[in-house]
PDB file of C-alpha atoms in Angstrom:
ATOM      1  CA  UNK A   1     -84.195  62.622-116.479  1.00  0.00           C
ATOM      2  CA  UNK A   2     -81.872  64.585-114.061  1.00  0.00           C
ATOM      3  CA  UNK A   3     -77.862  63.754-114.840  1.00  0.00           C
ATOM      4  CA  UNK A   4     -77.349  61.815-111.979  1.00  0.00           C
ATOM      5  CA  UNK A   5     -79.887  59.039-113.443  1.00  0.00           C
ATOM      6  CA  UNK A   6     -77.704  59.513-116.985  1.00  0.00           C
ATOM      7  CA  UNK A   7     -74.664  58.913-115.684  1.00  0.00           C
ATOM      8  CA  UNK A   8     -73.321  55.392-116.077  1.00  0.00           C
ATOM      9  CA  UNK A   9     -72.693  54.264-112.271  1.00  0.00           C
ATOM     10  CA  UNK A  10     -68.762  53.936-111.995  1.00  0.00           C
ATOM     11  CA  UNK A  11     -67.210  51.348-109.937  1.00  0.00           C
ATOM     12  CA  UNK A  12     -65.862  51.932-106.486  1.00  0.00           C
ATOM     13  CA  UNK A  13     -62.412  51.252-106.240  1.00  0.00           C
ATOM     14  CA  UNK A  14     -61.353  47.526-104.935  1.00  0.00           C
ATOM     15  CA  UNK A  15     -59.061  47.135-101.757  1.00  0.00           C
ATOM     16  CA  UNK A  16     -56.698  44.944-103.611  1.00  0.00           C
ATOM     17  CA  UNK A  17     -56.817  47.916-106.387  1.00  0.00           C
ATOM     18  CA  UNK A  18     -53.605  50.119-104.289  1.00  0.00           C
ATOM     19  CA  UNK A  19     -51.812  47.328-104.021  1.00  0.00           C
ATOM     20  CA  UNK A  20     -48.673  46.043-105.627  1.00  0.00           C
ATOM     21  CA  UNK A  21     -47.437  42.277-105.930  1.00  0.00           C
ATOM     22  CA  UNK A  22     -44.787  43.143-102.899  1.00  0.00           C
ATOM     23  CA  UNK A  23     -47.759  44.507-101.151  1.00  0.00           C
ATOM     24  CA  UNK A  24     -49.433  41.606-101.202  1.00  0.00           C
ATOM     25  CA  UNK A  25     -46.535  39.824-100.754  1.00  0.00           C
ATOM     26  CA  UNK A  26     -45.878  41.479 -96.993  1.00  0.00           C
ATOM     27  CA  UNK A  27     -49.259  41.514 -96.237  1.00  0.00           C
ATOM     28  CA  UNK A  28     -49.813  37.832 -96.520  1.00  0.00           C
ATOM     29  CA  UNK A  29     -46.439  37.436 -94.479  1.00  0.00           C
ATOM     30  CA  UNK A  30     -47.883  40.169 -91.801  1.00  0.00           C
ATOM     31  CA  UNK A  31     -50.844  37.579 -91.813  1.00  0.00           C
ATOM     32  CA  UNK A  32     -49.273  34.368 -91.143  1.00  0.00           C
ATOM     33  CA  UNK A  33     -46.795  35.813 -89.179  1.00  0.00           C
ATOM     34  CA  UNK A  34     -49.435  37.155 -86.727  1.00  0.00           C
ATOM     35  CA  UNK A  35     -50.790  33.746 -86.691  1.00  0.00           C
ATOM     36  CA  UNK A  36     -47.494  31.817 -85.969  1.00  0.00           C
ATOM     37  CA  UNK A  37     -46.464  34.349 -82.975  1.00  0.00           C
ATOM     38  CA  UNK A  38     -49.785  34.020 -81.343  1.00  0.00           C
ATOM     39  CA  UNK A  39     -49.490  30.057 -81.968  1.00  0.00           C
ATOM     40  CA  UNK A  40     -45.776  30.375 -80.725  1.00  0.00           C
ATOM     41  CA  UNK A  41     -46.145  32.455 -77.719  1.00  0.00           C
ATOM     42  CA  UNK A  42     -49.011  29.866 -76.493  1.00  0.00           C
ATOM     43  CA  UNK A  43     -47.120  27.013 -76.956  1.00  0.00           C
ATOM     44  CA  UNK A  44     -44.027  28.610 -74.659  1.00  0.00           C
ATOM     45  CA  UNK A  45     -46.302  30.108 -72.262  1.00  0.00           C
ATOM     46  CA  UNK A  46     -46.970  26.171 -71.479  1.00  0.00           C
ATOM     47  CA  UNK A  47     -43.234  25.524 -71.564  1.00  0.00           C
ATOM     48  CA  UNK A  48     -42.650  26.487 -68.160  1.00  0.00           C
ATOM     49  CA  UNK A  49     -40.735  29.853 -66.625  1.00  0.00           C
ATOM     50  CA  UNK A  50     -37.954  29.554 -69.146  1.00  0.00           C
ATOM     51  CA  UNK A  51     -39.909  30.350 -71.579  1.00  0.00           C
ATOM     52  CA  UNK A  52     -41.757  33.483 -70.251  1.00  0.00           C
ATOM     53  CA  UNK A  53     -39.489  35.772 -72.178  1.00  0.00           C
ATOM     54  CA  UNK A  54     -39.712  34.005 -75.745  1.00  0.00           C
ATOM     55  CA  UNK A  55     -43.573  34.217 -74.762  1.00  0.00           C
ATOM     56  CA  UNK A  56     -43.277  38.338 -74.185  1.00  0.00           C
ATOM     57  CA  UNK A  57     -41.302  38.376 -77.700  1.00  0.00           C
ATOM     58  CA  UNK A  58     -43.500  36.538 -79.756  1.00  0.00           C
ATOM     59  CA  UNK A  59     -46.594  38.281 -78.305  1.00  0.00           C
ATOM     60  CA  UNK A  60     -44.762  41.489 -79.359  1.00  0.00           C
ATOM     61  CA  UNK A  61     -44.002  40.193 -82.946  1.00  0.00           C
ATOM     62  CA  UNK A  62     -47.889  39.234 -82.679  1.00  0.00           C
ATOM     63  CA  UNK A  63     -48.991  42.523 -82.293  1.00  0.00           C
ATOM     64  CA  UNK A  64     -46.730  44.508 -84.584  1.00  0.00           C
ATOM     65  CA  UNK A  65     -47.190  42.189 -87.346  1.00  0.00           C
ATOM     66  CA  UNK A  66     -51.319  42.567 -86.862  1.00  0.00           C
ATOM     67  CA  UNK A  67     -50.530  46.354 -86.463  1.00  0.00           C
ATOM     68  CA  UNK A  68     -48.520  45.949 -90.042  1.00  0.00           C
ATOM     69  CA  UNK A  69     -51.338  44.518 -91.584  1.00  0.00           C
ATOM     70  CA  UNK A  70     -53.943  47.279 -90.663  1.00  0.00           C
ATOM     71  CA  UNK A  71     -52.053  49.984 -92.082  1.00  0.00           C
ATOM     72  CA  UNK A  72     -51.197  48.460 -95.456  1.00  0.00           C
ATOM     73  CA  UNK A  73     -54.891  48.058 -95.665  1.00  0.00           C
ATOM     74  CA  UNK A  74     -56.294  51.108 -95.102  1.00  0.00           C
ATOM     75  CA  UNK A  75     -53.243  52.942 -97.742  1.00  0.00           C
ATOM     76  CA  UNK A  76     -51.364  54.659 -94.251  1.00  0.00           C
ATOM     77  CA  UNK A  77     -49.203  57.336 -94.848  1.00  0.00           C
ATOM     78  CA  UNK A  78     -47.428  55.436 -91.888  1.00  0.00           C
ATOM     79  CA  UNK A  79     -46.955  52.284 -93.294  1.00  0.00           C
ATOM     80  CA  UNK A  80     -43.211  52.571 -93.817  1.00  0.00           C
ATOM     81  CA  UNK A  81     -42.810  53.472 -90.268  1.00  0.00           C
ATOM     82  CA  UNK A  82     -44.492  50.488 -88.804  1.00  0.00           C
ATOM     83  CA  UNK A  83     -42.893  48.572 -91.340  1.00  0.00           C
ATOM     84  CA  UNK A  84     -39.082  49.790 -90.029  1.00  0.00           C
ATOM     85  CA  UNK A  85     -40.472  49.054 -86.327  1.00  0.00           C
ATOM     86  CA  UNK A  86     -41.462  45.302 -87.213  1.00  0.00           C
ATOM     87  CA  UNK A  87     -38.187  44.361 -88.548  1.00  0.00           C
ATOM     88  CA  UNK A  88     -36.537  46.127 -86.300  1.00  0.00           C
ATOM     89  CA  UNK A  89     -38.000  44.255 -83.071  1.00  0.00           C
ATOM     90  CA  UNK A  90     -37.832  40.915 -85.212  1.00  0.00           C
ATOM     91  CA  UNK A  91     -34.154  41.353 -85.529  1.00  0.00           C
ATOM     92  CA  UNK A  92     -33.648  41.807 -81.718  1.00  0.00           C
ATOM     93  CA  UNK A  93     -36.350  39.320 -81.178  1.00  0.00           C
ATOM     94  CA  UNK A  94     -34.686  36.630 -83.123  1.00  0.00           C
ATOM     95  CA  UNK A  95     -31.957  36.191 -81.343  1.00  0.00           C
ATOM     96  CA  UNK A  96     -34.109  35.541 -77.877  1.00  0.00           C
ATOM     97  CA  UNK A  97     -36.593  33.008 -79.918  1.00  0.00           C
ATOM     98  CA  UNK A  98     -33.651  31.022 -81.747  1.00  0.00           C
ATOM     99  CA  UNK A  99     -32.257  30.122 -78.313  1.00  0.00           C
ATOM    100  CA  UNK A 100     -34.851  27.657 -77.982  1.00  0.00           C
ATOM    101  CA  UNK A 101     -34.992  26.101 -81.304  1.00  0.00           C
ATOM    102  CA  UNK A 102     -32.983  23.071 -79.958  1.00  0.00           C
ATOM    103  CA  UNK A 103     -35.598  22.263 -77.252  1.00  0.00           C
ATOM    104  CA  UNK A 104     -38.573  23.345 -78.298  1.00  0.00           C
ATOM    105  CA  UNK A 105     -39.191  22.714 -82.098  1.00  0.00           C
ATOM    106  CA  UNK A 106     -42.269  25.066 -82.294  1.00  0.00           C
ATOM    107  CA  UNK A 107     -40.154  27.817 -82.379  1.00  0.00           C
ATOM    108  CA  UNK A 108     -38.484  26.757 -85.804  1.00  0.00           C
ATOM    109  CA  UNK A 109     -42.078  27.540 -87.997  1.00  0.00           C
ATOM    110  CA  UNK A 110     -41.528  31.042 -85.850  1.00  0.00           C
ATOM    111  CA  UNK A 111     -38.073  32.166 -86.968  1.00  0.00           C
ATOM    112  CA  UNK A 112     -38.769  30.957 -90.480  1.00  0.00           C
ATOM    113  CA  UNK A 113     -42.297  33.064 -90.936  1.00  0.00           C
ATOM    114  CA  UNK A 114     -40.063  36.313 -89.219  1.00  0.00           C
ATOM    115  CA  UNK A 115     -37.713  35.734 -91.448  1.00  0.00           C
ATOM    116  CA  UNK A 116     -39.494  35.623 -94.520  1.00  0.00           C
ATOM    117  CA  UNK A 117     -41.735  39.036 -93.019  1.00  0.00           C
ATOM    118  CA  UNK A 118     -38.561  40.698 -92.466  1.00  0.00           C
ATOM    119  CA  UNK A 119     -37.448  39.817 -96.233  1.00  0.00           C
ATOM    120  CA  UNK A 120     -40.366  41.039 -97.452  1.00  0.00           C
ATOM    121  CA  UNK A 121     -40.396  44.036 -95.428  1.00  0.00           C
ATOM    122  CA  UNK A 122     -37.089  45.268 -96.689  1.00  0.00           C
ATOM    123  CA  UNK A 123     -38.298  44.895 -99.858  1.00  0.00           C
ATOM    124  CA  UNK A 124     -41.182  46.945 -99.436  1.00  0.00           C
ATOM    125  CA  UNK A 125     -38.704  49.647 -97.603  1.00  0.00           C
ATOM    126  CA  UNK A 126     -36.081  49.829-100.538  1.00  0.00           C
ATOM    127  CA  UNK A 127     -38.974  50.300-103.101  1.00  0.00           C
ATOM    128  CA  UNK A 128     -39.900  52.729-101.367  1.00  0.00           C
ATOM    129  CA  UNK A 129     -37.030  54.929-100.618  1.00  0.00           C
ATOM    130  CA  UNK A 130     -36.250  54.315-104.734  1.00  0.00           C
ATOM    131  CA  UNK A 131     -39.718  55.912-105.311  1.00  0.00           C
ATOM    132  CA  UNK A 132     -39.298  58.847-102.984  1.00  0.00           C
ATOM    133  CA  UNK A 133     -35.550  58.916-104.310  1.00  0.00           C
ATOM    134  CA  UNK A 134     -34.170  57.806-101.473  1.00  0.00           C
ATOM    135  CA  UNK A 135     -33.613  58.973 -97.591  1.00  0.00           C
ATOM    136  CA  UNK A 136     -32.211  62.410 -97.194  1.00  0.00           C
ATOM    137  CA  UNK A 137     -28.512  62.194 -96.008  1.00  0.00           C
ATOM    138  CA  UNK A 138     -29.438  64.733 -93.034  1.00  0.00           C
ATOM    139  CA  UNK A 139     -30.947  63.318 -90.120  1.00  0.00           C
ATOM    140  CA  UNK A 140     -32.241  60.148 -91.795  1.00  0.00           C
ATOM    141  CA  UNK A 141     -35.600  62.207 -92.362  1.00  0.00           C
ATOM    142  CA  UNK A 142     -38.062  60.355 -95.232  1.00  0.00           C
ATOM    143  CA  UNK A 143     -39.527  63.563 -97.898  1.00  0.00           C
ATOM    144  CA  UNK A 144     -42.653  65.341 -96.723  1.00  0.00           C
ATOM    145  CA  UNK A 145     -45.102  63.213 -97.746  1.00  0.00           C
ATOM    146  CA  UNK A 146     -47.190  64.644-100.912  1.00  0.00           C
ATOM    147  CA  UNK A 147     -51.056  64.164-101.791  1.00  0.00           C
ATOM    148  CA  UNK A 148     -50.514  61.872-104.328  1.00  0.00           C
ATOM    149  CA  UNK A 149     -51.014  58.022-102.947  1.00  0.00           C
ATOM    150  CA  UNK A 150     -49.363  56.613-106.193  1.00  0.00           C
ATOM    151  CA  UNK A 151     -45.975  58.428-104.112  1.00  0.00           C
ATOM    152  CA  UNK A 152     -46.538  56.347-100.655  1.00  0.00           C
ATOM    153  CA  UNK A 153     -44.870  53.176-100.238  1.00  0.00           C
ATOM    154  CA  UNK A 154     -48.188  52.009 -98.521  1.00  0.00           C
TER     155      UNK A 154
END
């Protein structure tokens, strides 16, 4: 027998292997986040002209959120970037989407699963600068990113 045949076959490595209970945490948030937008954005997009930009918004947060979701599942080295972008767009989209809370109660299931993506986000974020010991005061620059995965925040 050849060694290959000797060998005792070891198992590939499972997706959910990488990831961390705040991992899974954002990504199910990314998920249903996704999901709500897209829901959202239909809904407004039959609510008439007033509604076209809280349409644009929530397609946006759509998008980003799916984007989000990619990256923490394929391990991305830009994970953390994405990450900044989403709650950074959710926190200037919020403000547009919560002006129609009163009138169109849709919009409430929206703002709460941003919300809760944004928390969860953060989280993710502030583990990850602990890990990497932090941002580097010049610039706002993250560490050159190293070969190890156990080092990445995604």
């Amino acid at each position: 027998m050849d060694d290959q045949q000797q060998r005792p076959a070891q198992a590939a490595p499972q997706f959910e292997d990488h990831l961390t209970n705040e991992l899974r945490i954002a990504l199910e948030d990314f998920n249903e986040v996704t999901h709500v937008a897209e829901w959202c954005a239909k809904e407004c997009a039959y609510g008439g002209p007033q509604l076209a930009e809280c349409t644009r918004v929530c397609e946006d947060i759509a998008e980003i959120a799916a984007l989000n979701e990619k990256l923490i599942a394929r391990d991305s080295m830009f994970g953390p970037d994405l990450a900044e972008a989403f709650v950074h767009v959710a926190r200037e989209a919020l403000p547009e989407i919560e002006r129609h809370q009163q009138r169109h109660p849709h919009v409430t299931e929206t703002i709460s699963a941003i919300t809760r993506t944004i928390d969860s986000c953060e989280t993710l974020l502030r583990m990850g600068e602990r890990r990497q010991g932090g941002r580097q005061s010049e610039g706002g620059q993250r560490p050159q990113p190293t070969d190890s995965r156990s080092e990445q925040l995604y």
